[in-house]
JSON list of C-alpha atoms in Angstrom, two decimals:
[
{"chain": "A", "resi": 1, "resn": "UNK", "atom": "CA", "xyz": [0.00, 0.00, 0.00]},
{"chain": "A", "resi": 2, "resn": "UNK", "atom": "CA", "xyz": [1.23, 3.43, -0.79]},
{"chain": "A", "resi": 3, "resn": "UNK", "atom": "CA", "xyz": [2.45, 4.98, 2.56]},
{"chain": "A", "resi": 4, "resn": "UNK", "atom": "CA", "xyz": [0.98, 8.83, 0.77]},
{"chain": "A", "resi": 5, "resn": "UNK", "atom": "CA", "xyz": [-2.49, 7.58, 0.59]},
{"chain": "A", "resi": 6, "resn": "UNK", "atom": "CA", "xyz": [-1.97, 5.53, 4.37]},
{"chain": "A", "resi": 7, "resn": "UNK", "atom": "CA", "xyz": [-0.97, 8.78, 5.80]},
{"chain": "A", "resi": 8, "resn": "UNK", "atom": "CA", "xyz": [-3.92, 10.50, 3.96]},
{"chain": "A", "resi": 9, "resn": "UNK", "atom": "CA", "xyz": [-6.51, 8.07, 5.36]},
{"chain": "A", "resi": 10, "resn": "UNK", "atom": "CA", "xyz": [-5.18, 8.13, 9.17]},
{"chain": "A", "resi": 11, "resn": "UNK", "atom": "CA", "xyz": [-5.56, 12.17, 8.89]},
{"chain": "A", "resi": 12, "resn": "UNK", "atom": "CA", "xyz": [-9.32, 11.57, 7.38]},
{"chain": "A", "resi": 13, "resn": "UNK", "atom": "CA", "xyz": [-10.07, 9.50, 10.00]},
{"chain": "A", "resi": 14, "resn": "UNK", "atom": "CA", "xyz": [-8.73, 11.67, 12.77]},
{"chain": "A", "resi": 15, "resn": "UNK", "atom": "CA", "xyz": [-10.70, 14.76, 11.34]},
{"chain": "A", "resi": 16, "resn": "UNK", "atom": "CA", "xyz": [-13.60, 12.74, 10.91]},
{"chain": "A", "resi": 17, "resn": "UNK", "atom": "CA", "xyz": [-13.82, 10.99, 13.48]},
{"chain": "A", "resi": 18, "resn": "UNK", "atom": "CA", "xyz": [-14.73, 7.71, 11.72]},
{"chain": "A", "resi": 19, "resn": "UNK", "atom": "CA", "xyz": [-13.52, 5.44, 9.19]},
{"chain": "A", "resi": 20, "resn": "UNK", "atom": "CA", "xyz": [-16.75, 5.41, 7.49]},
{"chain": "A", "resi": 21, "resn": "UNK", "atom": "CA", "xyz": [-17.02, 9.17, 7.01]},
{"chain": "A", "resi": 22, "resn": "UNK", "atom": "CA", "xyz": [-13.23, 8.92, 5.71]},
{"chain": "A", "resi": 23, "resn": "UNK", "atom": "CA", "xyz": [-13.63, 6.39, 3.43]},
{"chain": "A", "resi": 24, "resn": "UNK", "atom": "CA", "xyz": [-16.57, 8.18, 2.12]},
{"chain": "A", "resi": 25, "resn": "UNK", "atom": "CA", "xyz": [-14.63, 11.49, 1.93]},
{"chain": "A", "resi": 26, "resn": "UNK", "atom": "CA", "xyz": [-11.70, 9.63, -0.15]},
{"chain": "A", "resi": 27, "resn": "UNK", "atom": "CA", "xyz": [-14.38, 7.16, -2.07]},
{"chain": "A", "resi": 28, "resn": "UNK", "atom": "CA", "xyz": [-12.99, 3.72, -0.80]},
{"chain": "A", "resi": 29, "resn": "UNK", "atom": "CA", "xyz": [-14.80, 1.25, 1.37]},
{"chain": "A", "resi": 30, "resn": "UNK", "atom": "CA", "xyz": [-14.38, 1.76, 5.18]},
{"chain": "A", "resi": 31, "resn": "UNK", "atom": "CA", "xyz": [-12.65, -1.83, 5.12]},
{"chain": "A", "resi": 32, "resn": "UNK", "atom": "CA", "xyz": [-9.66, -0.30, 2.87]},
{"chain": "A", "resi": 33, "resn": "UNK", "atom": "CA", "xyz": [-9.49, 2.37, 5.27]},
{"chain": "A", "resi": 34, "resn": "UNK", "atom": "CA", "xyz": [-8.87, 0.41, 8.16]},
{"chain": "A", "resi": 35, "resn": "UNK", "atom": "CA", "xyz": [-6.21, -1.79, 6.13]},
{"chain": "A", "resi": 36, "resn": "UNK", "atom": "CA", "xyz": [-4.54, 1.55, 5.55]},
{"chain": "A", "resi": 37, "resn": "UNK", "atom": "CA", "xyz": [-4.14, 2.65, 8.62]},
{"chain": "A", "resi": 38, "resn": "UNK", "atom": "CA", "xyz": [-3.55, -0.76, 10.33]},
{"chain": "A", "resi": 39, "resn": "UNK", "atom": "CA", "xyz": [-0.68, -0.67, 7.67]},
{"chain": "A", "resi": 40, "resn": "UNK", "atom": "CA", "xyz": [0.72, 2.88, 8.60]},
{"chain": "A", "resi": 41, "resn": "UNK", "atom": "CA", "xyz": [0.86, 1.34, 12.05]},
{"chain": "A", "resi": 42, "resn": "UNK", "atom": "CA", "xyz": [2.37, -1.97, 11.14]},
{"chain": "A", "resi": 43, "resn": "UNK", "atom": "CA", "xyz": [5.60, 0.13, 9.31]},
{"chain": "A", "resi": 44, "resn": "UNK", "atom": "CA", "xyz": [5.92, 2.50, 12.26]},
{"chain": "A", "resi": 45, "resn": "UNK", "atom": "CA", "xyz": [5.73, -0.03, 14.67]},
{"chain": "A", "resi": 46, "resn": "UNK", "atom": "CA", "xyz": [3.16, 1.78, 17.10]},
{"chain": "A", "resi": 47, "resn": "UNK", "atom": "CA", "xyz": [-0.80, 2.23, 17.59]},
{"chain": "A", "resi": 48, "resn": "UNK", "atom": "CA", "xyz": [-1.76, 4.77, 16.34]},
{"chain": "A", "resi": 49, "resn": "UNK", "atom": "CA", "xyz": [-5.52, 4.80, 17.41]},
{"chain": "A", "resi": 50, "resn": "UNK", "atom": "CA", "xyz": [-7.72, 3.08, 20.20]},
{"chain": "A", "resi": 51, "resn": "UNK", "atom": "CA", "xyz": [-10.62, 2.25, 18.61]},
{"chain": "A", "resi": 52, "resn": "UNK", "atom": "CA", "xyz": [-13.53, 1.05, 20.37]},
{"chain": "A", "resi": 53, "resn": "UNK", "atom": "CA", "xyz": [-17.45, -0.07, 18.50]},
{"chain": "A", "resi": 54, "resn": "UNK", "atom": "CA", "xyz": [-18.80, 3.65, 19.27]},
{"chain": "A", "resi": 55, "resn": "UNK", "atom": "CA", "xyz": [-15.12, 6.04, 19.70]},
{"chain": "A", "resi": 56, "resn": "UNK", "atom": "CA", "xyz": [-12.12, 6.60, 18.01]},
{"chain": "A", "resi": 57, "resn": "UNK", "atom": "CA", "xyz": [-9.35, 8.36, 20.17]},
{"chain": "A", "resi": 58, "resn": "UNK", "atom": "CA", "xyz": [-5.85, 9.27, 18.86]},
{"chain": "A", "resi": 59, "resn": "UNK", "atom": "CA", "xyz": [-2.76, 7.54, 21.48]},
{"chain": "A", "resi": 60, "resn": "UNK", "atom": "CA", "xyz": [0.33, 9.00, 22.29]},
{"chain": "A", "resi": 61, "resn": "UNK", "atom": "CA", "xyz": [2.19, 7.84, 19.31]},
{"chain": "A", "resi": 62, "resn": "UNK", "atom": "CA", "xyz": [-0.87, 9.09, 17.27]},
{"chain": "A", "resi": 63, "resn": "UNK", "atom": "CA", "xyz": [-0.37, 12.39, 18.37]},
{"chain": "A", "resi": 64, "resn": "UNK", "atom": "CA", "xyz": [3.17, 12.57, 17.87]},
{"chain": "A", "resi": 65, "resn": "UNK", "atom": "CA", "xyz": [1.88, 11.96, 13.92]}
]
């Protein structure tokens, strides 16, 4: 996956608030957007959300992005 378009997602989703209404804002499915991120955080080693059924909340290292 292309790290650009990772990094674009993880910013869509913190703005958002939600992978849905990212993946809506860059027209992919909300599944792609969650691969993209969980990518971004596999090559920088760190979590970059919490994610919960109902909340999103950025962590530490999440921040620092």
């Amino acid at each position: 996956m292309d790290r650009l378009t990772s990094l674009r997602v993880f910013r869509e989703v913190v703005e958002s608030g939600s992978f849905v209404a990212a993946a809506e804002r860059l027209s992919m499915s909300p599944p792609m957007a969650s691969k993209h991120v969980a990518q971004l955080e596999k090559s920088l080693g760190a979590r970059l959300l919490h994610r919960s059924s109902r909340h999103l909340s950025l962590t530490e290292a999440g921040t620092a992005w």
